[in-house]
């Protein structure tokens, strides 16, 4: 089917489909081809085009996965197409010179034996001729195809003249019948209105060459396969001197010329040949020609040209695939070229594959698959152009402007519809094969430097949706934590980074880092070389985080910068996370992290070694507390994480079966026992963060345990019931445990007996008493140690604790004392998170 030259193909289509349906088929086919040609021209004129044609266009636009997958399918389509044309030429030669069935010896010119092995021999010889031409190079191929073009043009002219010059005649038709033949008669009537009327409608019949009943879809598949040569020019892109100039002009000219010739031939055949002649003799043009030998030569030349075109196209695609190293050493041999640059090994390998396909003999069974492969290539070319257009990248400036995203979309839709119209089974199988290739290349192929259109499309869509994300429409029902984690050195913060990743609940997560340098004193930005190390860290730790680095004269100024500038639009950090400020020597947890312990991985060298224990810190205690105060003034929630590097989450999960790990939650301000409440904004935020951690996949089997501190004579059961109702309203599942703390509060009230402003107060401040901003509550170190012991005694030991973080004092001179109290409160507690919330984050509404 797929090997008939243009004139015979038109006769086949008209004979079965009639003039009306034939014209509709040509219109649909060339509409799809035309939309694809516009996309090809747009991509071809948007920069330098190298070898590979459609593969090169697709791979550089859609990336190596799509390019490599379509490249393999396009290579197979060209290989099978070349085999189809060779076998078609063999059939034509045997038809003209073969010994008729039933005869043992030939007569006259009918001297060629007919059998499977003889026809395979003829095909091998013809394929060897194509190989010789392709091995010499593109120049001899171009000269050969130009000569063939002149021959075909002369044949076409002769055929057109014959429709007018030949008188009406009866054409004897010899049809195979079992081991013999039978004869029928077709009529060439000349121009006849009755003949035209009889040929207007469709009349599908059995195809005498295959014995299969024809239908609209099967005829269209054959017809469309004869139109797949539009990529022949682009396949030679590496051999053209000016591909951006030649491909658009040559391809558009060829499409317009063949479309006009198809329609003209269809009309002339319908007006001069009866249905029997059209359906039963696909070589009838020889019988009505004024010079029959020239028609035979034209058929041979056109078919041989098509076979060479597909063979050299397949070799160029294979060479481009090999040169891009998408399949590693599997295609290394195909890289070798001659001194003139001709990819001889790719030509030889392509020839071998075509030779193997020739052994199948009749290829009509896979003609539909070949057509579908070509349609997939066309659809992907349209997809590549559509993606480039939708991405709106400034560098997509093709000089060919006669296309829009509408033409690309119509081309894709047309190709997909036709694929399933031709053969739903073959289309589904081809798509499955494409998907397998995509997955294999995605996981096995090396990364490329071609640029990924997916990144441009993602950028375009993200920008559009960020503009639609209106902060004025925020509602507490849809609140989510958006974290900014400050990291001095990732070597000592790997587990903290992982822990905060569990806390973000699909929100924004930014890793912030401050470099203490002055850009005025530097020749260039020192942060750019560090960016790749941080991004590699994010990939290795498998956290969904952005990286934001800044230069500042101090850490406090740098954190302010990041709080002001991190994020974009409605996606900005609402929660600042800091490691705890203490005197413990930092430990290199990155070297022990599972992501870096395999033999294949190395710890990123872009990060400096950790600070030695005796080395002074870059951050003072006063500056650290100042950062907390700054964040609260900017209405950011604050989390202080202590000893999170000692949290072995993998071990906690392994013991999750019995008993499950617990998360201890203390929603009361232990440093202000005289105003302890469970329903203020900060306590509710603390509950929310504990609940968010419990919702993370790794922590779902953990159990929340909420501690209710009660004093004698305060109706503890009423308080418990009130808290239980609050948890029910907030849909938080937690176990409530009552903790008597009369002895602890007794220590506090003893501390507060001195007269306000008197000598006693001054004495207590010297002993370590802190004055909070909103009242005159004073707590001593003894009280804080008792509170720490109370928290520590609750068993079993939890995986992590959440404690209430009070606001820093208004008096900055008390910052060191405030930090001292926090250190006492959390000493020896293991992984602990101090939480202070400033915004409402819980909702009881639907």
mmCIF file of N, CA and C in Angstrom, residues 474-544:
data_model
loop_
_atom_site.group_PDB
_atom_site.id
_atom_site.type_symbol
_atom_site.label_atom_id
_atom_site.label_comp_id
_atom_site.label_asym_id
_atom_site.label_seq_id
_atom_site.Cartn_x
_atom_site.Cartn_y
_atom_site.Cartn_z
ATOM 1 N N UNK A 474 -6.954 36.055 51.516
ATOM 2 C CA UNK A 474 -6.540 34.998 52.451
ATOM 3 C C UNK A 474 -7.604 34.763 53.512
ATOM 4 N N UNK A 475 -7.774 33.522 53.914
ATOM 5 C CA UNK A 475 -8.724 33.176 54.968
ATOM 6 C C UNK A 475 -8.066 32.150 55.867
ATOM 7 N N UNK A 476 -8.382 32.234 57.161
ATOM 8 C CA UNK A 476 -7.751 31.357 58.138
ATOM 9 C C UNK A 476 -8.049 29.883 57.845
ATOM 10 N N UNK A 477 -9.162 29.586 57.170
ATOM 11 C CA UNK A 477 -9.486 28.194 56.844
ATOM 12 C C UNK A 477 -8.408 27.549 55.979
ATOM 13 N N UNK A 478 -7.780 28.368 55.155
ATOM 14 C CA UNK A 478 -6.824 27.831 54.198
ATOM 15 C C UNK A 478 -5.391 28.214 54.551
ATOM 16 N N UNK A 479 -5.190 28.560 55.821
ATOM 17 C CA UNK A 479 -3.827 28.909 56.241
ATOM 18 C C UNK A 479 -2.934 27.678 56.176
ATOM 19 N N UNK A 480 -1.686 27.900 55.822
ATOM 20 C CA UNK A 480 -0.687 26.846 55.859
ATOM 21 C C UNK A 480 0.647 27.465 56.259
ATOM 22 N N UNK A 481 1.498 26.708 56.950
ATOM 23 C CA UNK A 481 2.799 27.260 57.355
ATOM 24 C C UNK A 481 3.700 27.490 56.149
ATOM 25 N N UNK A 482 4.330 28.647 56.121
ATOM 26 C CA UNK A 482 5.291 28.969 55.061
ATOM 27 C C UNK A 482 6.597 29.340 55.759
ATOM 28 N N UNK A 483 7.570 28.454 55.664
ATOM 29 C CA UNK A 483 8.730 28.480 56.533
ATOM 30 C C UNK A 483 9.934 29.170 55.914
ATOM 31 N N UNK A 484 10.627 29.934 56.732
ATOM 32 C CA UNK A 484 11.965 30.421 56.411
ATOM 33 C C UNK A 484 12.899 29.873 57.480
ATOM 34 N N UNK A 485 13.726 28.910 57.109
ATOM 35 C CA UNK A 485 14.673 28.298 58.034
ATOM 36 C C UNK A 485 16.048 28.905 57.805
ATOM 37 N N UNK A 486 16.583 29.526 58.831
ATOM 38 C CA UNK A 486 17.913 30.120 58.735
ATOM 39 C C UNK A 486 18.960 29.050 59.045
ATOM 40 N N UNK A 487 19.891 28.881 58.132
ATOM 41 C CA UNK A 487 20.923 27.855 58.256
ATOM 42 C C UNK A 487 22.286 28.524 58.137
ATOM 43 N N UNK A 488 23.112 28.359 59.178
ATOM 44 C CA UNK A 488 24.465 28.906 59.103
ATOM 45 C C UNK A 488 25.371 27.981 58.294
ATOM 46 N N UNK A 489 25.342 26.679 58.610
ATOM 47 C CA UNK A 489 26.133 25.698 57.882
ATOM 48 C C UNK A 489 25.328 24.411 57.793
ATOM 49 N N UNK A 490 24.988 23.962 56.581
ATOM 50 C CA UNK A 490 24.152 22.749 56.453
ATOM 51 C C UNK A 490 24.775 21.504 57.073
ATOM 52 N N UNK A 491 26.080 21.513 57.278
ATOM 53 C CA UNK A 491 26.718 20.332 57.848
ATOM 54 C C UNK A 491 26.167 20.010 59.242
ATOM 55 N N UNK A 492 25.755 21.044 59.973
ATOM 56 C CA UNK A 492 25.242 20.822 61.327
ATOM 57 C C UNK A 492 23.726 20.919 61.392
ATOM 58 N N UNK A 493 23.044 20.986 60.228
ATOM 59 C CA UNK A 493 21.598 21.240 60.246
ATOM 60 C C UNK A 493 20.807 20.284 59.365
ATOM 61 N N UNK A 494 21.382 19.161 58.964
ATOM 62 C CA UNK A 494 20.701 18.281 58.011
ATOM 63 C C UNK A 494 19.374 17.761 58.554
ATOM 64 N N UNK A 495 19.351 17.312 59.813
ATOM 65 C CA UNK A 495 18.105 16.770 60.368
ATOM 66 C C UNK A 495 17.099 17.866 60.657
ATOM 67 N N UNK A 496 17.567 19.050 60.987
ATOM 68 C CA UNK A 496 16.645 20.170 61.184
ATOM 69 C C UNK A 496 15.980 20.535 59.866
ATOM 70 N N UNK A 497 16.750 20.533 58.787
ATOM 71 C CA UNK A 497 16.183 20.821 57.465
ATOM 72 C C UNK A 497 15.103 19.797 57.130
ATOM 73 N N UNK A 498 15.365 18.538 57.417
ATOM 74 C CA UNK A 498 14.397 17.476 57.139
ATOM 75 C C UNK A 498 13.163 17.618 58.032
ATOM 76 N N UNK A 499 13.363 17.981 59.292
ATOM 77 C CA UNK A 499 12.242 18.127 60.221
ATOM 78 C C UNK A 499 11.317 19.268 59.791
ATOM 79 N N UNK A 500 11.879 20.395 59.415
ATOM 80 C CA UNK A 500 11.050 21.534 58.984
ATOM 81 C C UNK A 500 10.322 21.198 57.682
ATOM 82 N N UNK A 501 10.919 20.349 56.859
ATOM 83 C CA UNK A 501 10.228 19.904 55.646
ATOM 84 C C UNK A 501 8.938 19.158 55.996
ATOM 85 N N UNK A 502 8.943 18.418 57.107
ATOM 86 C CA UNK A 502 7.722 17.740 57.564
ATOM 87 C C UNK A 502 6.713 18.733 58.133
ATOM 88 N N UNK A 503 7.194 19.872 58.616
ATOM 89 C CA UNK A 503 6.303 20.851 59.249
ATOM 90 C C UNK A 503 5.608 21.786 58.268
ATOM 91 N N UNK A 504 6.061 21.813 57.020
ATOM 92 C CA UNK A 504 5.589 22.874 56.118
ATOM 93 C C UNK A 504 4.180 22.614 55.575
ATOM 94 N N UNK A 505 3.703 21.368 55.556
ATOM 95 C CA UNK A 505 2.345 21.015 55.117
ATOM 96 C C UNK A 505 1.998 21.653 53.768
ATOM 97 N N UNK A 506 2.780 21.307 52.737
ATOM 98 C CA UNK A 506 2.551 21.787 51.369
ATOM 99 C C UNK A 506 2.673 23.299 51.235
ATOM 100 N N UNK A 507 3.291 23.923 52.210
ATOM 101 C CA UNK A 507 3.483 25.372 52.131
ATOM 102 C C UNK A 507 4.848 25.719 51.575
ATOM 103 N N UNK A 508 5.136 27.001 51.535
ATOM 104 C CA UNK A 508 6.422 27.489 51.068
ATOM 105 C C UNK A 508 7.508 27.111 52.076
ATOM 106 N N UNK A 509 8.663 26.733 51.565
ATOM 107 C CA UNK A 509 9.793 26.372 52.425
ATOM 108 C C UNK A 509 11.042 26.983 51.804
ATOM 109 N N UNK A 510 11.685 27.862 52.570
ATOM 110 C CA UNK A 510 12.871 28.565 52.083
ATOM 111 C C UNK A 510 14.021 28.320 53.050
ATOM 112 N N UNK A 511 15.151 27.895 52.500
ATOM 113 C CA UNK A 511 16.380 27.796 53.278
ATOM 114 C C UNK A 511 17.138 29.111 53.121
ATOM 115 N N UNK A 512 17.298 29.831 54.226
ATOM 116 C CA UNK A 512 17.974 31.118 54.181
ATOM 117 C C UNK A 512 19.382 31.028 54.746
ATOM 118 N N UNK A 513 20.286 31.812 54.174
ATOM 119 C CA UNK A 513 21.674 31.825 54.659
ATOM 120 C C UNK A 513 22.230 33.235 54.483
ATOM 121 N N UNK A 514 22.970 33.699 55.496
ATOM 122 C CA UNK A 514 23.549 35.047 55.479
ATOM 123 C C UNK A 514 25.072 34.930 55.446
ATOM 124 N N UNK A 515 25.671 35.563 54.440
ATOM 125 C CA UNK A 515 27.131 35.663 54.365
ATOM 126 C C UNK A 515 27.551 37.032 54.895
ATOM 127 N N UNK A 516 28.465 37.035 55.840
ATOM 128 C CA UNK A 516 28.916 38.298 56.441
ATOM 129 C C UNK A 516 30.072 38.865 55.631
ATOM 130 N N UNK A 517 29.736 39.570 54.557
ATOM 131 C CA UNK A 517 30.731 40.213 53.715
ATOM 132 C C UNK A 517 30.163 41.509 53.176
ATOM 133 N N UNK A 518 31.049 42.351 52.691
ATOM 134 C CA UNK A 518 30.659 43.641 52.126
ATOM 135 C C UNK A 518 30.917 43.598 50.622
ATOM 136 N N UNK A 519 29.858 43.721 49.833
ATOM 137 C CA UNK A 519 29.999 43.628 48.381
ATOM 138 C C UNK A 519 30.902 44.723 47.824
ATOM 139 N N UNK A 520 30.959 45.881 48.500
ATOM 140 C CA UNK A 520 31.822 46.962 48.024
ATOM 141 C C UNK A 520 33.295 46.567 48.042
ATOM 142 N N UNK A 521 33.647 45.644 48.908
ATOM 143 C CA UNK A 521 35.049 45.241 49.047
ATOM 144 C C UNK A 521 35.373 43.988 48.236
ATOM 145 N N UNK A 522 34.423 43.503 47.444
ATOM 146 C CA UNK A 522 34.615 42.252 46.711
ATOM 147 C C UNK A 522 34.584 42.501 45.206
ATOM 148 N N UNK A 523 35.328 41.717 44.430
ATOM 149 C CA UNK A 523 35.310 41.903 42.965
ATOM 150 C C UNK A 523 34.039 41.377 42.305
ATOM 151 N N UNK A 524 33.371 40.403 42.959
ATOM 152 C CA UNK A 524 32.150 39.831 42.375
ATOM 153 C C UNK A 524 31.291 39.261 43.491
ATOM 154 N N UNK A 525 30.107 38.841 43.118
ATOM 155 C CA UNK A 525 29.166 38.280 44.084
ATOM 156 C C UNK A 525 29.661 36.907 44.541
ATOM 157 N N UNK A 526 29.952 36.718 45.829
ATOM 158 C CA UNK A 526 30.437 35.409 46.295
ATOM 159 C C UNK A 526 29.329 34.378 46.447
ATOM 160 N N UNK A 527 28.064 34.777 46.321
ATOM 161 C CA UNK A 527 26.957 33.848 46.552
ATOM 162 C C UNK A 527 26.663 32.978 45.336
ATOM 163 N N UNK A 528 26.977 33.485 44.126
ATOM 164 C CA UNK A 528 26.648 32.719 42.926
ATOM 165 C C UNK A 528 27.333 31.352 42.885
ATOM 166 N N UNK A 529 28.649 31.266 43.229
ATOM 167 C CA UNK A 529 29.261 29.922 43.216
ATOM 168 C C UNK A 529 28.672 28.979 44.255
ATOM 169 N N UNK A 530 28.080 29.520 45.324
ATOM 170 C CA UNK A 530 27.516 28.671 46.380
ATOM 171 C C UNK A 530 26.137 28.127 46.025
ATOM 172 N N UNK A 531 25.466 28.776 45.080
ATOM 173 C CA UNK A 531 24.074 28.434 44.789
ATOM 174 C C UNK A 531 23.921 26.965 44.391
ATOM 175 N N UNK A 532 24.836 26.483 43.543
ATOM 176 C CA UNK A 532 24.729 25.095 43.084
ATOM 177 C C UNK A 532 24.882 24.104 44.228
ATOM 178 N N UNK A 533 25.773 24.419 45.186
ATOM 179 C CA UNK A 533 25.944 23.519 46.336
ATOM 180 C C UNK A 533 24.669 23.432 47.157
ATOM 181 N N UNK A 534 24.006 24.556 47.351
ATOM 182 C CA UNK A 534 22.757 24.560 48.117
ATOM 183 C C UNK A 534 21.655 23.817 47.369
ATOM 184 N N UNK A 535 21.563 24.021 46.059
ATOM 185 C CA UNK A 535 20.531 23.325 45.290
ATOM 186 C C UNK A 535 20.794 21.818 45.269
ATOM 187 N N UNK A 536 22.066 21.433 45.187
ATOM 188 C CA UNK A 536 22.399 20.002 45.259
ATOM 189 C C UNK A 536 22.016 19.432 46.617
ATOM 190 N N UNK A 537 22.218 20.218 47.660
ATOM 191 C CA UNK A 537 21.828 19.776 49.004
ATOM 192 C C UNK A 537 20.321 19.523 49.074
ATOM 193 N N UNK A 538 19.542 20.431 48.519
ATOM 194 C CA UNK A 538 18.081 20.267 48.512
ATOM 195 C C UNK A 538 17.695 18.984 47.778
ATOM 196 N N UNK A 539 18.361 18.721 46.632
ATOM 197 C CA UNK A 539 18.064 17.506 45.873
ATOM 198 C C UNK A 539 18.434 16.254 46.664
ATOM 199 N N UNK A 540 19.615 16.243 47.274
ATOM 200 C CA UNK A 540 20.074 15.049 47.980
ATOM 201 C C UNK A 540 19.216 14.767 49.213
ATOM 202 N N UNK A 541 18.833 15.820 49.941
ATOM 203 C CA UNK A 541 18.014 15.620 51.137
ATOM 204 C C UNK A 541 16.548 15.360 50.787
ATOM 205 N N UNK A 542 16.201 15.561 49.502
ATOM 206 C CA UNK A 542 14.836 15.312 49.032
ATOM 207 C C UNK A 542 13.813 16.142 49.801
ATOM 208 N N UNK A 543 14.124 17.418 49.956
ATOM 209 C CA UNK A 543 13.182 18.344 50.588
ATOM 210 C C UNK A 543 12.668 19.309 49.527
ATOM 211 N N UNK A 544 11.433 19.740 49.697
ATOM 212 C CA UNK A 544 10.809 20.639 48.723
ATOM 213 C C UNK A 544 11.012 22.076 49.203
#
